[in-house]
């Protein structure tokens, strides 16, 4: 039986313990939803104030040059690169994950014009499925094929143009073997597009080592970029001069301020810009990413594994009788940094937890999901959260009618 004291002992030895002080967290809350909206880095508050008051208010339009607003997508992309095993010029921050998926799915299928299949798995994140389906509407030669994960590699064939997968599953937390799947795709002559939304900033990723072609990822989850933060996009260096974005906006032009009538894509990754970048949101994301500069992803992974072990062990010890079914793989190499349990009454239980200050989330139809963010969670928080969950399950308070009502965002 592990005790609160044991959890505090783990915190005392945690090399990342002091990083928590760089976040602004509300009193009385145990925040287990940083995989959906990362917490607020304290440095973001002053940086946003400077961005608004000085850069916008005083410097006005001069800031595009003097404060290098215009270079922000590339500059921040280069800061994300080491977190995902990419070269600085292979990553750019722009648009949302959904829009970047559209751009890269179209771009990839055009690099394989004689092939007809876009391959993915059932249960992939909805926006990934919907966007690929939308691409098949505008490019009727390329049809979306959704194959079971088990036979995914078998399903790769001479007709496959692109395999599109989410690296860490948003519900189960299960992780695909990026190297093995990328190799299999390349052997068959297909390209691979990885969605890193639940990987970046949570676990080590090495796109270059795996030979990955294309990737996208989210700025507002583990990167702590703020609500609706812009996303990032990766294109392998040697594809950059042949690949074309279907959203050929002026910011992706070779010379936007020459105002020419004809489109000429910018060299390199910059051609995936489309319209004017959202500067305030970009700068908020930059504050979040700057927190990673001094931290090794291996330290983050080790802390994640330790938080996970404590959570899973404590659930068994404290809540074992209550029918929570762990659906996340226990092996740290086969998962991301959240832990999920199936329970038929997941929704009201998640609401009762929030009332007690334990903020996780619910994913339909029956999944309780808890983000284990290594930068600002303590083992003590995990221990307390499971204790509160145990009390809620023991008492059955979640059966009260007020917890049944569904909200717009779960
Ligand atoms: C969060 C998430 C997204 C989000 O896409 P948006 O366009 O930013 O809304 C996409 N894919 C996955 C796998 C995600 O987890």
Tab-separated table of C-alpha atoms and ligand atoms in Angstrom:
chain	number	residue	atom	x	y	z
A	1	UNK	CA	0.000	0.000	0.000
A	2	UNK	CA	1.598	3.279	-1.030
A	3	UNK	CA	0.986	6.250	1.242
A	4	UNK	CA	0.836	10.007	0.800
A	5	UNK	CA	4.243	10.088	2.489
A	6	UNK	CA	5.645	7.764	-0.201
A	7	UNK	CA	4.314	10.120	-2.878
A	8	UNK	CA	5.949	13.095	-1.155
A	9	UNK	CA	9.227	11.192	-1.002
A	10	UNK	CA	9.061	10.714	-4.766
A	11	UNK	CA	8.451	14.455	-5.179
A	12	UNK	CA	11.443	15.308	-3.005
A	13	UNK	CA	13.670	13.336	-5.388
A	14	UNK	CA	12.043	14.636	-8.586
A	15	UNK	CA	14.545	16.538	-10.779
A	16	UNK	CA	11.650	18.395	-12.462
A	17	UNK	CA	9.985	19.433	-9.186
A	18	UNK	CA	10.930	23.117	-9.491
A	19	UNK	CA	9.393	23.480	-12.981
A	20	UNK	CA	5.958	23.564	-11.348
A	21	UNK	CA	6.856	26.992	-9.916
A	22	UNK	CA	6.957	28.357	-13.457
A	23	UNK	CA	3.208	27.764	-13.868
A	24	UNK	CA	0.236	29.688	-12.526
A	25	UNK	CA	-2.135	27.061	-11.143
A	26	UNK	CA	-5.359	27.741	-9.233
A	27	UNK	CA	-5.603	26.881	-5.547
A	28	UNK	CA	-7.620	23.804	-4.667
A	29	UNK	CA	-7.389	22.252	-8.129
A	30	UNK	CA	-5.582	19.107	-9.213
A	31	UNK	CA	-5.260	19.619	-12.942
A	32	UNK	CA	-5.296	16.364	-14.900
A	33	UNK	CA	-6.341	17.814	-18.240
A	34	UNK	CA	-3.105	19.305	-19.534
A	35	UNK	CA	-3.385	16.897	-22.464
A	36	UNK	CA	-6.393	18.906	-23.626
A	37	UNK	CA	-5.529	22.444	-22.530
A	38	UNK	CA	-2.083	22.917	-21.024
A	39	UNK	CA	-1.723	25.092	-17.907
A	40	UNK	CA	-0.640	28.738	-17.974
A	41	UNK	CA	3.129	29.369	-17.816
A	42	UNK	CA	3.635	32.420	-15.576
A	43	UNK	CA	6.022	33.943	-18.133
A	44	UNK	CA	3.177	34.030	-20.666
A	45	UNK	CA	1.365	36.714	-18.664
A	46	UNK	CA	4.157	39.302	-18.944
A	47	UNK	CA	5.014	38.251	-22.501
A	48	UNK	CA	1.423	38.751	-23.632
A	49	UNK	CA	1.257	42.108	-21.885
A	50	UNK	CA	4.429	43.171	-23.697
A	51	UNK	CA	3.075	41.861	-26.992
A	52	UNK	CA	-0.117	43.857	-26.601
A	53	UNK	CA	1.088	47.082	-24.981
A	54	UNK	CA	4.533	47.639	-26.438
A	55	UNK	CA	4.678	45.587	-29.620
A	56	UNK	CA	1.157	46.282	-30.805
A	57	UNK	CA	0.193	49.448	-28.923
A	58	UNK	CA	3.420	51.433	-29.259
A	59	UNK	CA	5.360	49.896	-32.111
A	60	UNK	CA	2.289	49.252	-34.236
A	61	UNK	CA	2.953	47.934	-37.741
A	62	UNK	CA	6.698	48.419	-37.381
A	63	UNK	CA	6.667	45.291	-35.183
A	64	UNK	CA	6.474	43.016	-38.192
A	65	UNK	CA	10.128	43.928	-38.732
A	66	UNK	CA	11.383	45.382	-35.458
A	67	UNK	CA	9.927	42.651	-33.237
A	68	UNK	CA	10.273	40.015	-35.973
A	69	UNK	CA	6.589	39.122	-36.009
A	70	UNK	CA	7.097	38.051	-39.583
A	71	UNK	CA	9.722	35.474	-38.568
A	72	UNK	CA	7.682	33.994	-35.697
A	73	UNK	CA	6.287	30.927	-37.544
A	74	UNK	CA	9.775	29.755	-38.535
A	75	UNK	CA	11.446	30.836	-35.272
A	76	UNK	CA	8.957	28.984	-33.067
A	77	UNK	CA	8.951	26.001	-35.417
A	78	UNK	CA	12.714	25.774	-34.946
A	79	UNK	CA	12.184	25.683	-31.173
A	80	UNK	CA	9.732	22.789	-31.511
A	81	UNK	CA	12.126	20.852	-33.764
A	82	UNK	CA	14.345	19.387	-30.998
A	83	UNK	CA	11.247	18.085	-29.187
A	84	UNK	CA	10.310	15.943	-32.186
A	85	UNK	CA	13.701	14.950	-33.606
A	86	UNK	CA	13.536	17.327	-36.560
A	87	UNK	CA	15.917	19.885	-38.037
A	88	UNK	CA	15.045	23.530	-37.315
A	89	UNK	CA	14.095	24.286	-40.937
A	90	UNK	CA	11.754	21.282	-41.123
A	91	UNK	CA	9.086	22.699	-38.766
A	92	UNK	CA	6.802	25.711	-39.017
A	93	UNK	CA	4.002	26.989	-36.765
A	94	UNK	CA	0.819	27.829	-38.638
A	95	UNK	CA	-2.939	27.319	-38.740
A	96	UNK	CA	-4.704	24.561	-36.792
A	97	UNK	CA	-3.970	20.832	-36.783
A	98	UNK	CA	-7.075	20.324	-38.928
A	99	UNK	CA	-5.984	22.821	-41.597
A	100	UNK	CA	-2.438	21.459	-41.593
A	101	UNK	CA	-3.784	17.937	-42.048
A	102	UNK	CA	-5.716	19.125	-45.087
A	103	UNK	CA	-2.649	20.798	-46.568
A	104	UNK	CA	-0.398	17.784	-46.030
A	105	UNK	CA	-2.882	15.108	-47.094
A	106	UNK	CA	-3.504	16.911	-50.385
A	107	UNK	CA	0.211	17.643	-50.831
A	108	UNK	CA	1.161	14.012	-50.160
A	109	UNK	CA	-1.420	12.517	-52.488
A	110	UNK	CA	-0.167	14.830	-55.243
A	111	UNK	CA	3.323	13.409	-54.729
A	112	UNK	CA	1.816	9.954	-55.430
A	113	UNK	CA	-0.598	10.743	-58.272
A	114	UNK	CA	-0.800	7.147	-59.551
A	115	UNK	CA	-1.950	5.773	-56.203
A	116	UNK	CA	-5.504	5.888	-54.944
A	117	UNK	CA	-5.588	5.086	-51.190
A	118	UNK	CA	-5.236	7.213	-48.087
A	119	UNK	CA	-4.896	4.687	-45.270
A	120	UNK	CA	-5.739	5.216	-41.606
A	121	UNK	CA	-7.274	3.336	-38.676
A	122	UNK	CA	-10.781	3.332	-37.199
A	123	UNK	CA	-11.052	5.441	-34.072
A	124	UNK	CA	-8.421	7.911	-35.226
A	125	UNK	CA	-9.125	11.435	-33.944
A	126	UNK	CA	-12.308	12.650	-35.640
A	127	UNK	CA	-10.792	15.696	-37.304
A	128	UNK	CA	-8.144	13.488	-38.944
A	129	UNK	CA	-10.823	11.175	-40.352
A	130	UNK	CA	-13.150	13.976	-41.403
A	131	UNK	CA	-10.363	15.935	-43.094
A	132	UNK	CA	-9.102	12.932	-45.050
A	133	UNK	CA	-12.672	12.231	-46.077
A	134	UNK	CA	-13.002	15.843	-47.196
A	135	UNK	CA	-9.841	15.480	-49.278
A	136	UNK	CA	-11.411	12.484	-51.070
A	137	UNK	CA	-14.300	14.780	-51.995
A	138	UNK	CA	-12.067	17.321	-53.669
A	139	UNK	CA	-9.628	14.738	-55.074
A	140	UNK	CA	-11.946	11.929	-56.165
A	141	UNK	CA	-9.002	9.795	-57.334
A	142	UNK	CA	-7.901	9.378	-53.733
A	143	UNK	CA	-10.259	7.488	-51.421
A	144	UNK	CA	-9.970	7.173	-47.654
A	145	UNK	CA	-9.491	3.571	-46.479
A	146	UNK	CA	-9.961	2.900	-42.791
A	147	UNK	CA	-8.324	-0.376	-41.741
A	148	UNK	CA	-8.122	-2.083	-38.343
A	149	UNK	CA	-4.917	-1.351	-36.454
A	150	UNK	CA	-4.001	-5.053	-36.320
A	151	UNK	CA	-3.825	-5.423	-40.078
A	152	UNK	CA	-2.739	-1.900	-40.858
A	153	UNK	CA	0.686	-2.922	-42.123
A	154	UNK	CA	-0.867	-5.743	-44.179
A	155	UNK	CA	-3.227	-3.194	-45.670
A	156	UNK	CA	-0.358	-1.139	-47.136
A	157	UNK	CA	-0.206	-1.913	-50.830
A	158	UNK	CA	0.881	-0.620	-54.219
A	159	UNK	CA	-2.231	1.592	-54.299
A	160	UNK	CA	-1.399	3.296	-50.964
A	161	UNK	CA	-0.349	6.917	-51.416
A	162	UNK	CA	-0.352	7.922	-47.754
A	163	UNK	CA	-0.667	6.400	-44.305
A	164	UNK	CA	-2.022	8.883	-41.800
A	165	UNK	CA	-1.935	7.987	-38.114
A	166	UNK	CA	-2.073	9.618	-34.719
A	167	UNK	CA	1.106	8.576	-32.909
A	168	UNK	CA	-0.474	8.437	-29.419
A	169	UNK	CA	-4.179	7.659	-29.362
A	170	UNK	CA	-6.254	10.408	-27.785
A	171	UNK	CA	-8.512	7.982	-25.941
A	172	UNK	CA	-6.482	4.911	-25.002
A	173	UNK	CA	-3.071	6.587	-24.908
A	174	UNK	CA	-1.646	3.656	-26.924
A	175	UNK	CA	1.386	4.541	-29.051
A	176	UNK	CA	2.116	3.331	-32.571
A	177	UNK	CA	5.594	2.112	-33.472
A	178	UNK	CA	6.635	5.029	-35.630
A	179	UNK	CA	9.795	3.427	-37.034
A	180	UNK	CA	8.227	0.104	-37.963
A	181	UNK	CA	5.180	1.618	-39.659
A	182	UNK	CA	7.235	4.257	-41.473
A	183	UNK	CA	9.598	1.554	-42.772
A	184	UNK	CA	6.700	-0.587	-43.987
A	185	UNK	CA	5.155	2.396	-45.769
A	186	UNK	CA	8.405	3.308	-47.454
A	187	UNK	CA	9.012	-0.269	-48.578
A	188	UNK	CA	5.668	-0.077	-50.352
A	189	UNK	CA	6.467	3.345	-51.820
A	190	UNK	CA	3.939	5.214	-49.657
A	191	UNK	CA	4.371	8.352	-47.563
A	192	UNK	CA	3.529	8.656	-43.854
A	193	UNK	CA	1.870	11.534	-42.006
A	194	UNK	CA	2.034	11.462	-38.206
A	195	UNK	CA	-0.287	13.461	-35.954
A	196	UNK	CA	1.806	14.249	-32.868
A	197	UNK	CA	-0.900	16.098	-30.927
A	198	UNK	CA	-0.681	13.771	-27.915
A	199	UNK	CA	3.073	13.149	-28.247
A	200	UNK	CA	4.851	16.483	-28.536
A	201	UNK	CA	6.090	17.695	-25.164
A	202	UNK	CA	4.849	14.488	-23.529
A	203	UNK	CA	7.216	11.772	-24.778
A	204	UNK	CA	10.429	11.677	-26.834
A	205	UNK	CA	9.758	11.674	-30.593
A	206	UNK	CA	12.434	11.245	-33.273
A	207	UNK	CA	10.954	11.939	-36.706
A	208	UNK	CA	14.345	12.058	-38.458
A	209	UNK	CA	15.535	8.826	-36.881
A	210	UNK	CA	12.342	7.103	-38.054
A	211	UNK	CA	12.641	8.626	-41.530
A	212	UNK	CA	9.168	10.159	-41.166
A	213	UNK	CA	7.916	12.199	-44.118
A	214	UNK	CA	5.259	14.521	-42.712
A	215	UNK	CA	3.812	15.460	-39.335
A	216	UNK	CA	1.452	17.843	-37.603
A	217	UNK	CA	0.912	18.585	-33.927
A	218	UNK	CA	-0.995	20.651	-31.443
A	219	UNK	CA	0.178	23.779	-29.600
A	220	UNK	CA	-2.359	23.998	-26.790
A	221	UNK	CA	-1.901	20.566	-25.164
A	222	UNK	CA	1.487	19.559	-23.718
A	223	UNK	CA	3.195	22.641	-25.222
A	224	UNK	CA	1.066	24.943	-23.030
A	225	UNK	CA	0.495	27.464	-25.821
A	226	UNK	CA	-2.954	28.617	-24.654
A	227	UNK	CA	-6.514	27.980	-25.852
A	228	UNK	CA	-6.636	27.524	-29.626
A	229	UNK	CA	-2.872	28.028	-29.985
A	230	UNK	CA	-1.601	27.586	-33.539
A	231	UNK	CA	-0.387	24.163	-34.587
A	232	UNK	CA	2.855	23.032	-36.222
A	233	UNK	CA	3.679	21.195	-39.397
A	234	UNK	CA	6.778	19.147	-40.362
A	235	UNK	CA	8.018	18.228	-43.832
A	236	UNK	CA	11.150	16.098	-44.267
A	237	UNK	CA	13.968	18.169	-45.771
A	238	UNK	CA	14.308	16.298	-49.050
A	239	UNK	CA	10.588	16.581	-49.858
A	240	UNK	CA	10.460	20.322	-49.319
A	241	UNK	CA	11.339	21.491	-52.807
A	242	UNK	CA	8.866	19.228	-54.600
A	243	UNK	CA	5.887	19.350	-52.245
A	244	UNK	CA	3.208	22.027	-52.783
A	245	UNK	CA	0.590	23.359	-50.404
A	246	UNK	CA	-2.943	23.422	-51.850
A	247	UNK	CA	-3.659	26.549	-49.772
A	248	UNK	CA	-1.354	28.789	-51.774
A	249	UNK	CA	-1.836	31.969	-49.772
A	250	UNK	CA	0.352	35.019	-50.014
A	251	UNK	CA	2.333	34.332	-46.832
A	252	UNK	CA	3.630	31.137	-48.443
A	253	UNK	CA	4.796	33.031	-51.539
A	254	UNK	CA	8.490	33.404	-52.325
A	255	UNK	CA	8.141	37.209	-52.193
A	256	UNK	CA	4.831	38.241	-50.601
A	257	UNK	CA	5.688	41.936	-50.591
A	258	UNK	CA	6.361	42.084	-54.288
A	259	UNK	CA	2.594	41.621	-54.738
A	260	UNK	CA	2.932	39.667	-57.978
A	261	UNK	CA	-0.034	38.143	-59.782
A	262	UNK	CA	1.541	34.704	-60.099
A	263	UNK	CA	2.051	32.292	-57.250
A	264	UNK	CA	5.575	31.079	-56.649
A	265	UNK	CA	6.010	28.946	-53.517
A	266	UNK	CA	8.541	30.107	-50.947
A	267	UNK	CA	11.620	27.925	-50.660
A	268	UNK	CA	11.444	25.260	-47.962
A	269	UNK	CA	8.892	24.859	-45.198
A	270	UNK	CA	7.652	28.487	-45.443
A	271	UNK	CA	5.499	27.537	-48.444
A	272	UNK	CA	3.082	25.947	-45.945
A	273	UNK	CA	2.135	29.324	-44.529
A	274	UNK	CA	-1.166	30.545	-45.886
A	275	UNK	CA	-2.514	33.823	-44.460
A	276	UNK	CA	-1.276	36.391	-41.958
A	277	UNK	CA	-0.084	34.624	-38.784
A	278	UNK	CA	-1.961	35.158	-35.466
A	279	UNK	CA	0.858	37.005	-33.726
A	280	UNK	CA	-0.516	37.181	-30.174
A	281	UNK	CA	-1.287	33.455	-30.198
A	282	UNK	CA	2.107	32.664	-31.674
A	283	UNK	CA	3.860	34.604	-28.925
A	284	UNK	CA	1.820	32.826	-26.236
A	285	UNK	CA	2.874	29.514	-27.746
A	286	UNK	CA	6.491	30.654	-27.791
A	287	UNK	CA	6.368	31.336	-24.037
A	288	UNK	CA	5.111	27.797	-23.500
A	289	UNK	CA	7.760	26.228	-25.698
A	290	UNK	CA	10.577	28.244	-24.135
A	291	UNK	CA	9.961	26.329	-20.902
A	292	UNK	CA	11.239	23.188	-22.631
A	293	UNK	CA	14.586	24.747	-23.585
A	294	UNK	CA	16.421	23.570	-20.474
A	295	UNK	CA	14.646	20.229	-20.073
A	296	UNK	CA	15.530	16.875	-21.639
A	297	UNK	CA	12.600	14.898	-23.076
A	298	UNK	CA	14.075	11.832	-21.314
A	299	UNK	CA	13.526	13.532	-17.932
A	300	UNK	CA	9.945	14.297	-18.926
A	301	UNK	CA	9.390	10.687	-20.017
A	302	UNK	CA	10.850	9.337	-16.765
A	303	UNK	CA	8.560	11.558	-14.681
A	304	UNK	CA	5.579	10.612	-16.827
A	305	UNK	CA	6.303	6.926	-16.240
A	306	UNK	CA	6.584	7.503	-12.505
A	307	UNK	CA	3.294	9.452	-12.315
A	308	UNK	CA	1.588	6.763	-14.390
A	309	UNK	CA	2.822	3.925	-12.187
A	310	UNK	CA	1.602	5.696	-9.074
A	311	UNK	CA	-1.801	6.430	-10.616
A	312	UNK	CA	-2.346	2.876	-11.868
A	313	UNK	CA	-1.120	1.294	-8.637
A	314	UNK	CA	-3.202	3.564	-6.439
A	315	UNK	CA	-6.336	2.931	-8.495
A	316	UNK	CA	-5.851	-0.806	-7.973
A	317	UNK	CA	-5.274	-0.325	-4.245
A	318	UNK	CA	-7.920	2.311	-3.531
A	319	UNK	CA	-10.632	1.857	-6.179
A	320	UNK	CA	-10.193	-1.799	-7.140
A	321	UNK	CA	-13.773	-2.787	-6.294
A	322	UNK	CA	-15.427	-0.140	-8.440
A	323	UNK	CA	-15.096	-1.551	-11.937
A	324	UNK	CA	-12.632	0.893	-13.491
A	325	UNK	CA	-11.015	-0.795	-16.483
A	326	UNK	CA	-7.538	0.448	-17.451
A	327	UNK	CA	-7.345	0.775	-21.245
A	328	UNK	CA	-3.895	2.375	-21.483
A	329	UNK	CA	-0.876	0.106	-22.028
A	330	UNK	CA	1.278	-0.102	-18.888
A	331	UNK	CA	4.567	-0.319	-20.791
A	332	UNK	CA	5.865	3.276	-21.060
A	333	UNK	CA	7.280	2.586	-24.545
A	334	UNK	CA	3.803	1.760	-25.799
A	335	UNK	CA	1.894	4.790	-24.568
A	336	UNK	CA	1.846	8.567	-24.235
A	337	UNK	CA	1.396	10.560	-21.027
A	338	UNK	CA	-2.263	10.164	-20.156
A	339	UNK	CA	-4.091	7.327	-18.447
A	340	UNK	CA	-7.613	6.227	-19.331
A	341	UNK	CA	-10.191	4.041	-17.673
A	342	UNK	CA	-13.443	2.723	-18.980
A	343	UNK	CA	-16.444	2.940	-16.665
A	344	UNK	CA	-20.144	2.797	-17.649
A	345	UNK	CA	-20.822	5.890	-15.511
A	346	UNK	CA	-17.746	7.788	-16.628
A	347	UNK	CA	-19.604	11.032	-17.331
A	348	UNK	CA	-21.223	11.641	-13.914
A	349	UNK	CA	-18.072	10.405	-12.166
A	350	UNK	CA	-15.967	12.916	-14.129
A	351	UNK	CA	-18.397	15.680	-13.115
A	352	UNK	CA	-18.314	14.695	-9.442
A	353	UNK	CA	-14.499	14.769	-9.612
A	354	UNK	CA	-14.513	18.269	-11.074
A	355	UNK	CA	-16.778	19.442	-8.259
A	356	UNK	CA	-14.094	18.245	-5.844
A	357	UNK	CA	-11.387	20.104	-7.778
A	358	UNK	CA	-9.965	17.140	-9.696
A	359	UNK	CA	-10.125	18.160	-13.344
A	360	UNK	CA	-9.775	15.337	-15.819
A	361	UNK	CA	-12.067	14.783	-18.766
A	362	UNK	CA	-14.512	12.366	-20.338
A	363	UNK	CA	-14.406	10.904	-23.825
A	364	UNK	CA	-17.575	9.310	-25.128
A	365	UNK	CA	-18.915	6.761	-24.703
A	366	UNK	CA	-17.404	5.694	-21.366
A	367	UNK	CA	-13.819	6.877	-20.912
A	368	UNK	CA	-12.380	8.783	-17.950
A	369	UNK	CA	-9.141	10.366	-19.111
A	370	UNK	CA	-6.416	11.866	-16.928
A	371	UNK	CA	-3.490	13.838	-18.343
A	372	UNK	CA	-0.234	13.243	-16.472
A	373	UNK	CA	1.758	16.351	-17.358
A	374	UNK	CA	5.274	15.981	-15.961
A	375	UNK	CA	6.103	19.695	-15.868
A	376	UNK	CA	3.577	20.746	-13.253
A	377	UNK	CA	2.130	17.674	-11.555
A	378	UNK	CA	3.471	16.194	-8.351
A	379	UNK	CA	3.183	12.603	-7.179
A	380	UNK	CA	1.295	14.089	-4.247
A	381	UNK	CA	-1.347	15.408	-6.671
A	382	UNK	CA	-1.766	11.963	-8.189
A	383	UNK	CA	-2.138	10.362	-4.780
A	384	UNK	CA	-4.729	12.941	-3.681
A	385	UNK	CA	-6.659	12.695	-6.951
A	386	UNK	CA	-7.044	8.931	-6.615
A	387	UNK	CA	-8.045	9.353	-2.990
A	388	UNK	CA	-10.821	11.769	-3.993
A	389	UNK	CA	-11.919	9.433	-6.790
A	390	UNK	CA	-12.068	6.622	-4.236
A	391	UNK	CA	-14.252	8.716	-1.926
A	392	UNK	CA	-16.605	9.591	-4.786
A	393	UNK	CA	-16.939	5.949	-5.809
A	394	UNK	CA	-17.348	4.710	-2.214
A	395	UNK	CA	-20.050	7.267	-1.446
A	396	UNK	CA	-21.872	7.014	-4.777
A	397	UNK	CA	-22.337	10.788	-4.755
A	398	UNK	CA	-21.885	10.802	-8.535
A	399	UNK	CA	-25.432	9.314	-8.763
A	400	UNK	CA	-26.934	12.659	-7.780
A	401	UNK	CA	-28.966	14.088	-10.676
A	402	UNK	CA	-26.911	17.283	-10.968
A	403	UNK	CA	-23.968	15.270	-12.345
A	404	UNK	CA	-25.977	13.749	-15.189
A	405	UNK	CA	-26.394	16.894	-17.280
A	406	UNK	CA	-24.195	16.955	-20.384
A	407	UNK	CA	-22.089	20.029	-21.201
A	408	UNK	CA	-21.205	21.283	-24.713
A	409	UNK	CA	-17.517	20.532	-24.171
A	410	UNK	CA	-16.612	17.355	-22.303
B	1	LIG	C1	-6.267	17.826	-30.230
B	1	LIG	C2	-6.122	17.095	-31.516
B	1	LIG	C3	-6.376	17.718	-32.723
B	1	LIG	C4	-6.877	19.131	-32.721
B	1	LIG	O1	-7.092	19.676	-33.964
B	1	LIG	P1	-7.503	21.216	-34.046
B	1	LIG	O2	-7.531	21.488	-35.487
B	1	LIG	O3	-6.470	21.986	-33.288
B	1	LIG	O4	-8.831	21.370	-33.381
B	1	LIG	C5	-6.153	17.010	-33.889
B	1	LIG	N1	-5.728	15.721	-33.856
B	1	LIG	C6	-5.504	15.090	-32.689
B	1	LIG	C7	-5.025	13.680	-32.686
B	1	LIG	C8	-5.699	15.751	-31.486
B	1	LIG	O5	-5.483	15.122	-30.331
